[in-house]
mmCIF file of C-alpha atoms and ligand atoms in Angstrom:
data_model
loop_
_atom_site.group_PDB
_atom_site.id
_atom_site.type_symbol
_atom_site.label_atom_id
_atom_site.label_comp_id
_atom_site.label_asym_id
_atom_site.label_seq_id
_atom_site.Cartn_x
_atom_site.Cartn_y
_atom_site.Cartn_z
ATOM 1 C CA MET Z 954 -11.851 -74.992 -112.474
ATOM 2 C CA ALA Z 955 -13.665 -71.874 -113.775
ATOM 3 C CA SER Z 956 -16.669 -72.337 -116.073
ATOM 4 C CA GLN Z 957 -16.193 -69.285 -118.381
ATOM 5 C CA PRO Z 958 -14.188 -69.777 -121.618
ATOM 6 C CA ILE Z 959 -10.450 -69.725 -120.880
ATOM 7 C CA PRO Z 960 -8.861 -66.415 -121.989
ATOM 8 C CA GLY Z 961 -6.677 -66.990 -125.039
ATOM 9 C CA ILE Z 962 -7.344 -70.708 -125.492
ATOM 10 C CA GLN Z 963 -8.591 -71.240 -129.075
ATOM 11 C CA ALA Z 964 -10.767 -74.014 -130.498
ATOM 12 C CA ASP Z 965 -7.862 -75.089 -132.766
ATOM 13 C CA GLY Z 966 -5.728 -76.080 -129.747
ATOM 14 C CA TRP Z 967 -3.539 -72.952 -129.655
ATOM 15 C CA PHE Z 968 -3.222 -70.246 -126.992
ATOM 16 C CA ARG Z 969 -3.214 -66.722 -128.465
ATOM 17 C CA GLU Z 970 -2.132 -63.802 -126.260
ATOM 18 C CA GLU Z 971 -4.401 -61.013 -127.481
ATOM 19 C CA SER Z 972 -4.685 -57.869 -125.368
ATOM 20 C CA THR Z 973 -5.618 -54.211 -125.655
ATOM 21 C CA MET Z 974 -2.191 -53.573 -124.085
ATOM 22 C CA TRP Z 975 -0.540 -54.805 -127.334
ATOM 23 C CA PRO Z 976 -3.202 -54.361 -130.026
ATOM 24 C CA GLY Z 977 -2.798 -55.990 -133.436
ATOM 25 C CA GLN Z 978 -0.282 -58.628 -132.395
ATOM 26 C CA ALA Z 979 -0.314 -61.842 -130.379
ATOM 27 C CA LEU Z 980 2.148 -64.521 -129.341
ATOM 28 C CA SER Z 981 0.781 -68.028 -129.960
ATOM 29 C CA LEU Z 982 1.767 -71.269 -128.264
ATOM 30 C CA LYS Z 983 0.417 -74.716 -129.095
ATOM 31 C CA VAL Z 984 -1.383 -76.256 -126.112
ATOM 32 C CA ASP Z 985 -0.944 -79.854 -125.031
ATOM 33 C CA LYS Z 986 -3.295 -79.715 -122.038
ATOM 34 C CA VAL Z 987 -4.728 -77.275 -119.529
ATOM 35 C CA LEU Z 988 -3.364 -78.143 -116.078
ATOM 36 C CA PHE Z 989 -5.270 -75.558 -114.037
ATOM 37 C CA ASP Z 990 -7.809 -72.826 -114.640
ATOM 38 C CA GLY Z 991 -9.462 -70.814 -111.886
ATOM 39 C CA GLN Z 992 -10.788 -67.383 -110.980
ATOM 40 C CA SER Z 993 -9.395 -65.823 -107.792
ATOM 41 C CA ASP Z 994 -10.716 -62.657 -106.145
ATOM 42 C CA TYR Z 995 -8.289 -60.691 -108.351
ATOM 43 C CA GLN Z 996 -7.633 -62.429 -111.657
ATOM 44 C CA ARG Z 997 -8.088 -65.492 -113.848
ATOM 45 C CA LEU Z 998 -5.179 -67.907 -113.473
ATOM 46 C CA THR Z 999 -4.548 -70.480 -116.200
ATOM 47 C CA ILE Z 1000 -1.645 -72.916 -116.368
ATOM 48 C CA PHE Z 1001 -1.191 -75.102 -119.424
ATOM 49 C CA LYS Z 1002 1.373 -77.584 -120.671
ATOM 50 C CA SER Z 1003 2.511 -76.450 -124.100
ATOM 51 C CA SER Z 1004 3.139 -78.836 -126.954
ATOM 52 C CA GLU Z 1005 6.430 -80.808 -126.870
ATOM 53 C CA GLU Z 1006 7.300 -79.385 -130.326
ATOM 54 C CA GLY Z 1007 7.724 -75.873 -128.918
ATOM 55 C CA LYS Z 1008 9.780 -76.884 -125.851
ATOM 56 C CA TRP Z 1009 8.305 -74.057 -123.718
ATOM 57 C CA GLY Z 1010 7.029 -76.493 -121.064
ATOM 58 C CA ASN Z 1011 4.407 -75.279 -118.596
ATOM 59 C CA VAL Z 1012 3.039 -71.772 -119.127
ATOM 60 C CA MET Z 1013 1.381 -69.474 -116.546
ATOM 61 C CA VAL Z 1014 -1.201 -66.984 -117.798
ATOM 62 C CA LEU Z 1015 -3.010 -64.262 -115.781
ATOM 63 C CA ASP Z 1016 -6.110 -62.746 -117.421
ATOM 64 C CA GLY Z 1017 -4.846 -63.926 -120.811
ATOM 65 C CA ALA Z 1018 -1.260 -62.547 -120.419
ATOM 66 C CA VAL Z 1019 1.762 -64.868 -120.226
ATOM 67 C CA GLN Z 1020 3.631 -64.586 -116.906
ATOM 68 C CA LEU Z 1021 6.269 -67.268 -117.341
ATOM 69 C CA THR Z 1022 7.206 -70.394 -119.213
ATOM 70 C CA ASP Z 1023 9.496 -73.182 -118.016
ATOM 71 C CA ARG Z 1024 11.920 -72.558 -120.866
ATOM 72 C CA ASP Z 1025 12.712 -68.855 -120.542
ATOM 73 C CA GLU Z 1026 11.705 -67.941 -116.951
ATOM 74 C CA PHE Z 1027 15.385 -67.689 -115.971
ATOM 75 C CA VAL Z 1028 15.918 -64.623 -118.183
ATOM 76 C CA TYR Z 1029 13.595 -62.286 -116.325
ATOM 77 C CA HIS Z 1030 14.108 -63.790 -112.871
ATOM 78 C CA GLU Z 1031 17.901 -63.608 -113.009
ATOM 79 C CA MET Z 1032 17.942 -60.007 -114.255
ATOM 80 C CA MET Z 1033 15.309 -58.694 -111.840
ATOM 81 C CA ALA Z 1034 17.254 -60.120 -108.884
ATOM 82 C CA HIS Z 1035 20.942 -59.927 -109.793
ATOM 83 C CA VAL Z 1036 20.990 -56.440 -111.347
ATOM 84 C CA PRO Z 1037 19.859 -54.665 -108.140
ATOM 85 C CA LEU Z 1038 21.610 -57.055 -105.743
ATOM 86 C CA CYS Z 1039 24.965 -56.929 -107.556
ATOM 87 C CA ALA Z 1040 24.740 -53.101 -107.694
ATOM 88 C CA HIS Z 1041 24.238 -52.889 -103.907
ATOM 89 C CA PRO Z 1042 27.296 -53.139 -101.588
ATOM 90 C CA SER Z 1043 25.558 -55.191 -98.893
ATOM 91 C CA PRO Z 1044 21.983 -56.344 -99.588
ATOM 92 C CA LYS Z 1045 20.757 -57.818 -96.299
ATOM 93 C CA THR Z 1046 17.030 -57.166 -96.405
ATOM 94 C CA VAL Z 1047 15.023 -57.598 -99.602
ATOM 95 C CA LEU Z 1048 11.329 -57.093 -100.339
ATOM 96 C CA ILE Z 1049 9.615 -58.567 -103.399
ATOM 97 C CA ILE Z 1050 6.204 -57.154 -104.306
ATOM 98 C CA GLY Z 1051 4.291 -59.541 -106.573
ATOM 99 C CA GLY Z 1052 6.488 -62.388 -107.760
ATOM 100 C CA GLY Z 1053 3.992 -65.015 -106.602
ATOM 101 C CA ASP Z 1054 5.623 -67.711 -108.731
ATOM 102 C CA GLY Z 1055 8.747 -67.520 -106.527
ATOM 103 C CA GLY Z 1056 11.244 -67.109 -109.415
ATOM 104 C CA VAL Z 1057 12.736 -63.767 -108.395
ATOM 105 C CA MET Z 1058 12.978 -64.946 -104.776
ATOM 106 C CA ARG Z 1059 14.836 -68.083 -105.907
ATOM 107 C CA GLU Z 1060 17.484 -65.829 -107.489
ATOM 108 C CA VAL Z 1061 17.606 -63.343 -104.568
ATOM 109 C CA LEU Z 1062 18.344 -66.202 -102.162
ATOM 110 C CA LYS Z 1063 21.448 -67.166 -104.152
ATOM 111 C CA HIS Z 1064 23.100 -64.139 -102.487
ATOM 112 C CA ASP Z 1065 24.524 -65.326 -99.148
ATOM 113 C CA GLU Z 1066 24.531 -61.721 -97.834
ATOM 114 C CA VAL Z 1067 20.715 -61.680 -97.855
ATOM 115 C CA GLU Z 1068 19.451 -62.273 -94.327
ATOM 116 C CA ARG Z 1069 15.720 -61.958 -94.989
ATOM 117 C CA CYS Z 1070 13.624 -61.920 -98.128
ATOM 118 C CA ASP Z 1071 10.011 -60.804 -97.678
ATOM 119 C CA LEU Z 1072 7.538 -61.464 -100.510
ATOM 120 C CA VAL Z 1073 4.055 -59.946 -100.723
ATOM 121 C CA ASP Z 1074 1.738 -61.151 -103.471
ATOM 122 C CA ILE Z 1075 -1.922 -60.235 -103.604
ATOM 123 C CA ASP Z 1076 -3.023 -63.640 -104.849
ATOM 124 C CA GLY Z 1077 -2.525 -66.791 -102.773
ATOM 125 C CA LEU Z 1078 -3.793 -68.890 -105.683
ATOM 126 C CA VAL Z 1079 -0.727 -67.963 -107.779
ATOM 127 C CA ILE Z 1080 1.598 -69.069 -104.960
ATOM 128 C CA GLU Z 1081 -0.298 -72.297 -104.325
ATOM 129 C CA GLN Z 1082 -0.479 -73.336 -107.986
ATOM 130 C CA SER Z 1083 3.139 -72.352 -108.682
ATOM 131 C CA LYS Z 1084 4.220 -74.847 -106.020
ATOM 132 C CA VAL Z 1085 2.295 -77.552 -107.907
ATOM 133 C CA HIS Z 1086 3.115 -76.749 -111.546
ATOM 134 C CA PHE Z 1087 6.441 -74.814 -111.365
ATOM 135 C CA PRO Z 1088 8.295 -76.558 -108.501
ATOM 136 C CA GLN Z 1089 11.730 -75.554 -109.829
ATOM 137 C CA VAL Z 1090 10.653 -71.898 -109.576
ATOM 138 C CA ALA Z 1091 8.530 -72.035 -106.403
ATOM 139 C CA GLN Z 1092 11.168 -73.966 -104.402
ATOM 140 C CA SER Z 1093 12.133 -70.594 -102.888
ATOM 141 C CA PHE Z 1094 8.980 -70.486 -100.734
ATOM 142 C CA PHE Z 1095 10.487 -73.287 -98.602
ATOM 143 C CA HIS Z 1096 13.799 -71.457 -97.977
ATOM 144 C CA PRO Z 1097 14.405 -70.547 -94.305
ATOM 145 C CA LYS Z 1098 15.117 -66.885 -95.196
ATOM 146 C CA ALA Z 1099 11.843 -66.546 -97.150
ATOM 147 C CA ASN Z 1100 8.954 -64.779 -95.465
ATOM 148 C CA THR Z 1101 5.737 -64.800 -97.515
ATOM 149 C CA THR Z 1102 2.637 -62.633 -97.041
ATOM 150 C CA VAL Z 1103 -0.561 -62.745 -99.084
ATOM 151 C CA GLY Z 1104 -1.714 -59.144 -99.463
ATOM 152 C CA ASP Z 1105 -1.669 -55.972 -101.513
ATOM 153 C CA GLY Z 1106 1.886 -54.746 -102.087
ATOM 154 C CA ALA Z 1107 0.737 -51.119 -102.201
ATOM 155 C CA ALA Z 1108 -0.822 -51.424 -98.729
ATOM 156 C CA PHE Z 1109 2.235 -53.317 -97.406
ATOM 157 C CA VAL Z 1110 4.617 -50.417 -98.057
ATOM 158 C CA GLN Z 1111 2.350 -47.808 -96.439
ATOM 159 C CA GLY Z 1112 3.603 -46.689 -93.040
ATOM 160 C CA LYS Z 1113 6.911 -48.603 -93.236
ATOM 161 C CA GLU Z 1114 10.237 -46.810 -93.193
ATOM 162 C CA ASN Z 1115 13.934 -47.587 -93.632
ATOM 163 C CA GLU Z 1116 13.496 -51.369 -93.768
ATOM 164 C CA TYR Z 1117 14.907 -52.713 -97.022
ATOM 165 C CA ASP Z 1118 18.181 -52.527 -98.929
ATOM 166 C CA VAL Z 1119 16.513 -53.674 -102.144
ATOM 167 C CA ILE Z 1120 12.857 -53.673 -103.216
ATOM 168 C CA ILE Z 1121 11.891 -55.619 -106.337
ATOM 169 C CA VAL Z 1122 8.486 -54.981 -107.889
ATOM 170 C CA ASP Z 1123 7.718 -58.132 -109.877
ATOM 171 C CA SER Z 1124 4.216 -57.190 -110.926
ATOM 172 C CA SER Z 1125 1.865 -58.196 -113.665
ATOM 173 C CA ASP Z 1126 0.829 -55.608 -116.285
ATOM 174 C CA PRO Z 1127 -0.803 -52.297 -115.282
ATOM 175 C CA GLU Z 1128 -4.353 -53.498 -115.874
ATOM 176 C CA GLY Z 1129 -6.114 -55.204 -112.975
ATOM 177 C CA PRO Z 1130 -4.680 -55.576 -109.445
ATOM 178 C CA ALA Z 1131 -1.193 -54.383 -110.451
ATOM 179 C CA SER Z 1132 -2.277 -50.960 -111.779
ATOM 180 C CA VAL Z 1133 -1.606 -49.365 -108.371
ATOM 181 C CA LEU Z 1134 2.016 -50.586 -108.564
ATOM 182 C CA PHE Z 1135 2.719 -48.216 -111.486
ATOM 183 C CA GLY Z 1136 1.656 -45.012 -109.684
ATOM 184 C CA GLU Z 1137 3.397 -42.145 -107.922
ATOM 185 C CA GLU Z 1138 1.969 -42.719 -104.454
ATOM 186 C CA PHE Z 1139 3.232 -46.298 -104.438
ATOM 187 C CA TYR Z 1140 6.771 -45.209 -105.385
ATOM 188 C CA SER Z 1141 6.839 -42.514 -102.776
ATOM 189 C CA ASN Z 1142 6.091 -45.233 -100.182
ATOM 190 C CA VAL Z 1143 8.708 -47.540 -101.731
ATOM 191 C CA LYS Z 1144 11.374 -44.833 -101.451
ATOM 192 C CA ARG Z 1145 10.568 -44.278 -97.781
ATOM 193 C CA CYS Z 1146 10.823 -48.060 -97.122
ATOM 194 C CA LEU Z 1147 14.329 -48.169 -98.590
ATOM 195 C CA LYS Z 1148 17.327 -47.784 -96.295
ATOM 196 C CA PRO Z 1149 20.049 -45.272 -97.216
ATOM 197 C CA GLY Z 1150 21.819 -46.648 -100.293
ATOM 198 C CA GLY Z 1151 18.661 -48.589 -101.209
ATOM 199 C CA ILE Z 1152 17.663 -49.637 -104.731
ATOM 200 C CA VAL Z 1153 14.266 -50.366 -106.282
ATOM 201 C CA CYS Z 1154 13.999 -52.548 -109.398
ATOM 202 C CA SER Z 1155 10.607 -52.813 -111.085
ATOM 203 C CA GLN Z 1156 9.066 -54.747 -113.938
ATOM 204 C CA GLY Z 1157 9.292 -51.909 -116.458
ATOM 205 C CA GLU Z 1158 7.206 -53.178 -119.395
ATOM 206 C CA SER Z 1159 8.506 -53.145 -122.997
ATOM 207 C CA ALA Z 1160 10.075 -50.086 -124.634
ATOM 208 C CA TRP Z 1161 8.618 -51.304 -127.946
ATOM 209 C CA LEU Z 1162 5.062 -51.140 -126.652
ATOM 210 C CA HIS Z 1163 4.906 -48.856 -123.632
ATOM 211 C CA LEU Z 1164 7.478 -46.120 -124.157
ATOM 212 C CA HIS Z 1165 5.028 -43.407 -123.031
ATOM 213 C CA LEU Z 1166 4.244 -45.228 -119.785
ATOM 214 C CA ILE Z 1167 7.959 -45.767 -119.084
ATOM 215 C CA GLU Z 1168 8.726 -42.090 -119.865
ATOM 216 C CA LYS Z 1169 5.947 -41.008 -117.537
ATOM 217 C CA MET Z 1170 7.363 -43.232 -114.780
ATOM 218 C CA THR Z 1171 11.004 -42.161 -115.226
ATOM 219 C CA THR Z 1172 9.832 -38.533 -115.125
ATOM 220 C CA PHE Z 1173 7.900 -38.811 -111.865
ATOM 221 C CA LEU Z 1174 10.585 -41.007 -110.263
ATOM 222 C CA ARG Z 1175 13.209 -38.330 -111.058
ATOM 223 C CA ASN Z 1176 11.269 -35.097 -110.640
ATOM 224 C CA ASP Z 1177 8.600 -35.818 -108.050
ATOM 225 C CA ILE Z 1178 9.751 -38.794 -105.965
ATOM 226 C CA LYS Z 1179 13.357 -37.586 -106.314
ATOM 227 C CA PHE Z 1180 15.273 -40.816 -106.637
ATOM 228 C CA ALA Z 1181 18.908 -39.748 -107.016
ATOM 229 C CA SER Z 1182 19.189 -41.755 -110.223
ATOM 230 C CA VAL Z 1183 16.727 -43.571 -112.455
ATOM 231 C CA ARG Z 1184 17.705 -46.050 -115.148
ATOM 232 C CA TYR Z 1185 15.905 -48.438 -117.521
ATOM 233 C CA GLY Z 1186 17.573 -51.696 -118.572
ATOM 234 C CA MET Z 1187 16.390 -53.857 -121.476
ATOM 235 C CA ILE Z 1188 15.925 -57.595 -121.125
ATOM 236 C CA TYR Z 1189 15.450 -59.851 -124.167
ATOM 237 C CA ILE Z 1190 12.998 -62.677 -123.552
ATOM 238 C CA PRO Z 1191 11.098 -64.664 -126.181
ATOM 239 C CA THR Z 1192 7.672 -65.076 -124.571
ATOM 240 C CA TYR Z 1193 6.940 -61.514 -123.403
ATOM 241 C CA PRO Z 1194 5.217 -59.210 -125.911
ATOM 242 C CA CYS Z 1195 7.729 -57.927 -128.513
ATOM 243 C CA GLY Z 1196 10.365 -60.209 -126.964
ATOM 244 C CA SER Z 1197 11.463 -57.611 -124.469
ATOM 245 C CA ILE Z 1198 10.786 -56.301 -120.995
ATOM 246 C CA GLY Z 1199 12.577 -53.762 -118.816
ATOM 247 C CA CYS Z 1200 13.970 -53.384 -115.352
ATOM 248 C CA LEU Z 1201 13.186 -49.869 -114.184
ATOM 249 C CA MET Z 1202 15.635 -48.923 -111.439
ATOM 250 C CA GLY Z 1203 15.757 -46.174 -108.865
ATOM 251 C CA ALA Z 1204 18.631 -45.464 -106.477
ATOM 252 C CA LYS Z 1205 18.018 -43.550 -103.264
ATOM 253 C CA ASP Z 1206 21.564 -42.096 -103.045
ATOM 254 C CA ALA Z 1207 23.631 -40.290 -105.667
ATOM 255 C CA GLU Z 1208 26.689 -42.504 -104.993
ATOM 256 C CA THR Z 1209 24.855 -45.610 -106.252
ATOM 257 C CA ASP Z 1210 25.309 -46.521 -109.918
ATOM 258 C CA VAL Z 1211 22.785 -49.262 -110.676
ATOM 259 C CA THR Z 1212 24.260 -49.851 -114.143
ATOM 260 C CA LYS Z 1213 27.501 -51.302 -112.730
ATOM 261 C CA PRO Z 1214 27.896 -54.525 -110.763
ATOM 262 C CA ILE Z 1215 30.052 -53.991 -107.667
ATOM 263 C CA ARG Z 1216 29.600 -57.441 -106.116
ATOM 264 C CA GLU Z 1217 29.941 -60.915 -107.568
ATOM 265 C CA LEU Z 1218 28.014 -64.053 -106.807
ATOM 266 C CA PRO Z 1219 30.147 -67.037 -105.747
ATOM 267 C CA LEU Z 1220 31.782 -68.609 -108.821
ATOM 268 C CA ALA Z 1221 29.875 -71.876 -108.415
ATOM 269 C CA VAL Z 1222 26.596 -69.905 -108.506
ATOM 270 C CA GLN Z 1223 27.687 -67.718 -111.429
ATOM 271 C CA GLU Z 1224 28.508 -70.793 -113.482
ATOM 272 C CA LYS Z 1225 24.967 -72.072 -113.153
ATOM 273 C CA LEU Z 1226 23.271 -68.817 -114.232
ATOM 274 C CA LYS Z 1227 21.879 -68.926 -117.761
ATOM 275 C CA TYR Z 1228 21.353 -65.229 -118.613
ATOM 276 C CA TYR Z 1229 22.899 -62.771 -116.141
ATOM 277 C CA THR Z 1230 26.580 -61.889 -116.464
ATOM 278 C CA ALA Z 1231 28.425 -58.780 -115.266
ATOM 279 C CA ASP Z 1232 28.866 -57.735 -118.924
ATOM 280 C CA LEU Z 1233 25.164 -58.149 -119.622
ATOM 281 C CA HIS Z 1234 24.354 -56.135 -116.486
ATOM 282 C CA ARG Z 1235 26.279 -53.142 -117.901
ATOM 283 C CA ALA Z 1236 25.054 -53.697 -121.454
ATOM 284 C CA ALA Z 1237 21.367 -53.798 -120.487
ATOM 285 C CA PHE Z 1238 21.476 -50.042 -119.856
ATOM 286 C CA ALA Z 1239 22.811 -49.189 -123.333
ATOM 287 C CA LEU Z 1240 19.526 -48.409 -125.048
ATOM 288 C CA PRO Z 1241 18.559 -48.218 -128.722
ATOM 289 C CA ALA Z 1242 18.310 -44.667 -130.101
ATOM 290 C CA PHE Z 1243 14.498 -44.653 -129.950
ATOM 291 C CA ALA Z 1244 14.584 -45.199 -126.178
ATOM 292 C CA LYS Z 1245 17.865 -43.551 -125.136
ATOM 293 C CA GLN Z 1246 16.086 -40.582 -123.529
ATOM 294 C CA LEU Z 1247 14.969 -42.953 -120.737
ATOM 295 C CA ASN Z 1248 18.516 -42.933 -119.375
ATOM 296 C CA GLN Z 1249 19.213 -39.220 -119.825
ATOM 297 C CA ASP Z 1250 18.947 -37.227 -116.632
ATOM 298 C CA ALA Z 1251 18.308 -33.663 -117.782
HETATM 299 N N1 SAM C 30 6.955 -60.499 -114.635
HETATM 300 C C1 SAM C 30 5.786 -61.189 -114.785
HETATM 301 C C2 SAM C 30 5.029 -60.635 -115.972
HETATM 302 O O1 SAM C 30 4.902 -59.415 -116.085
HETATM 303 O O2 SAM C 30 4.613 -61.401 -116.797
HETATM 304 C C3 SAM C 30 5.019 -61.084 -113.529
HETATM 305 C C4 SAM C 30 5.019 -62.376 -112.813
HETATM 306 S S1 SAM C 30 4.315 -62.447 -111.206
HETATM 307 C C5 SAM C 30 3.346 -63.911 -111.459
HETATM 308 C C6 SAM C 30 3.153 -61.122 -111.065
HETATM 309 C C7 SAM C 30 2.433 -61.153 -109.739
HETATM 310 O O3 SAM C 30 2.019 -59.851 -109.351
HETATM 311 C C8 SAM C 30 1.163 -62.005 -109.722
HETATM 312 O O4 SAM C 30 1.368 -63.149 -108.934
HETATM 313 C C9 SAM C 30 0.088 -61.087 -109.133
HETATM 314 O O5 SAM C 30 -0.787 -61.749 -108.243
HETATM 315 C C10 SAM C 30 0.962 -60.052 -108.431
HETATM 316 N N2 SAM C 30 0.281 -58.784 -108.144
HETATM 317 C C11 SAM C 30 -0.519 -58.053 -108.944
HETATM 318 N N3 SAM C 30 -0.960 -56.967 -108.309
HETATM 319 C C12 SAM C 30 -0.425 -56.984 -107.061
HETATM 320 C C13 SAM C 30 -0.509 -56.125 -105.931
HETATM 321 N N4 SAM C 30 -1.245 -55.009 -105.957
HETATM 322 N N5 SAM C 30 0.180 -56.471 -104.817
HETATM 323 C C14 SAM C 30 0.931 -57.598 -104.779
HETATM 324 N N6 SAM C 30 1.041 -58.443 -105.819
HETATM 325 C C15 SAM C 30 0.376 -58.145 -106.949
#
């Protein structure tokens, strides 16, 4: 356990998610007990059990920012996996960058077509502690098609070519080790790693808070990296700042329309999903007026 004060944990028994990335606002959750707190080479990892009253279960925090809670983790994990995989005709090879809790990989591996799912997270501590405190999420690390590497995702995609049908960038916020995952050089490497027909789906931050960052990214993805199409989908999730996060998508070929599902999961799998549906897939790309420019090509 680390000896410095735990980011966000207050003397009154509440966690408060204050950050310069969302100034003047903060989600609060009542803490029952801290289950783990430690400093890795990259970030401060805290896991606490929230109070029974709130029903959010265990909560993972990196440098004071909530990464997931037991209660609503399915929202983000289902969308980040099923939107790109259902928009791809035959997703056989998948790379996840970040995603050290295992949640996106759990969803990816529900697609029988996937032959190999590589995951590269910079922080082995996140993987190790997720297995202990989020076993229902981290179960994916034990799947025979899962192939896990501890390392920098930006370095991993350098020098690779034509390897993946789908790349999912499940990163933390653009402060700290993930900042490199929001830059142009990284995306130019990602595009080269995609096979023809490939799709990238990235944690796209919240349109309420980071519209300028998202606009900057959609602009360089379209104009400089030259993805054939770029789209931003909105995901509604209670415990991310402003209750929303985005999936920022890029398709390598013009024939690919990431906003439309063209494959279905087996019915038995579909029935167990709690957020993703084919209708919601299409609807996620219908944006409010203040953000609609994100999905306009010209
Ligand atoms: N969607 C979640 C969120 O934004 O709250 C992110 C969850 S996941 C835990 C984020 C992961 O990204 C972390 O495990 C972190 O270690 C990893 N990460 C950050 N920078 C990275 C990098 N450069 N390469 C690979 N993984 C990275």
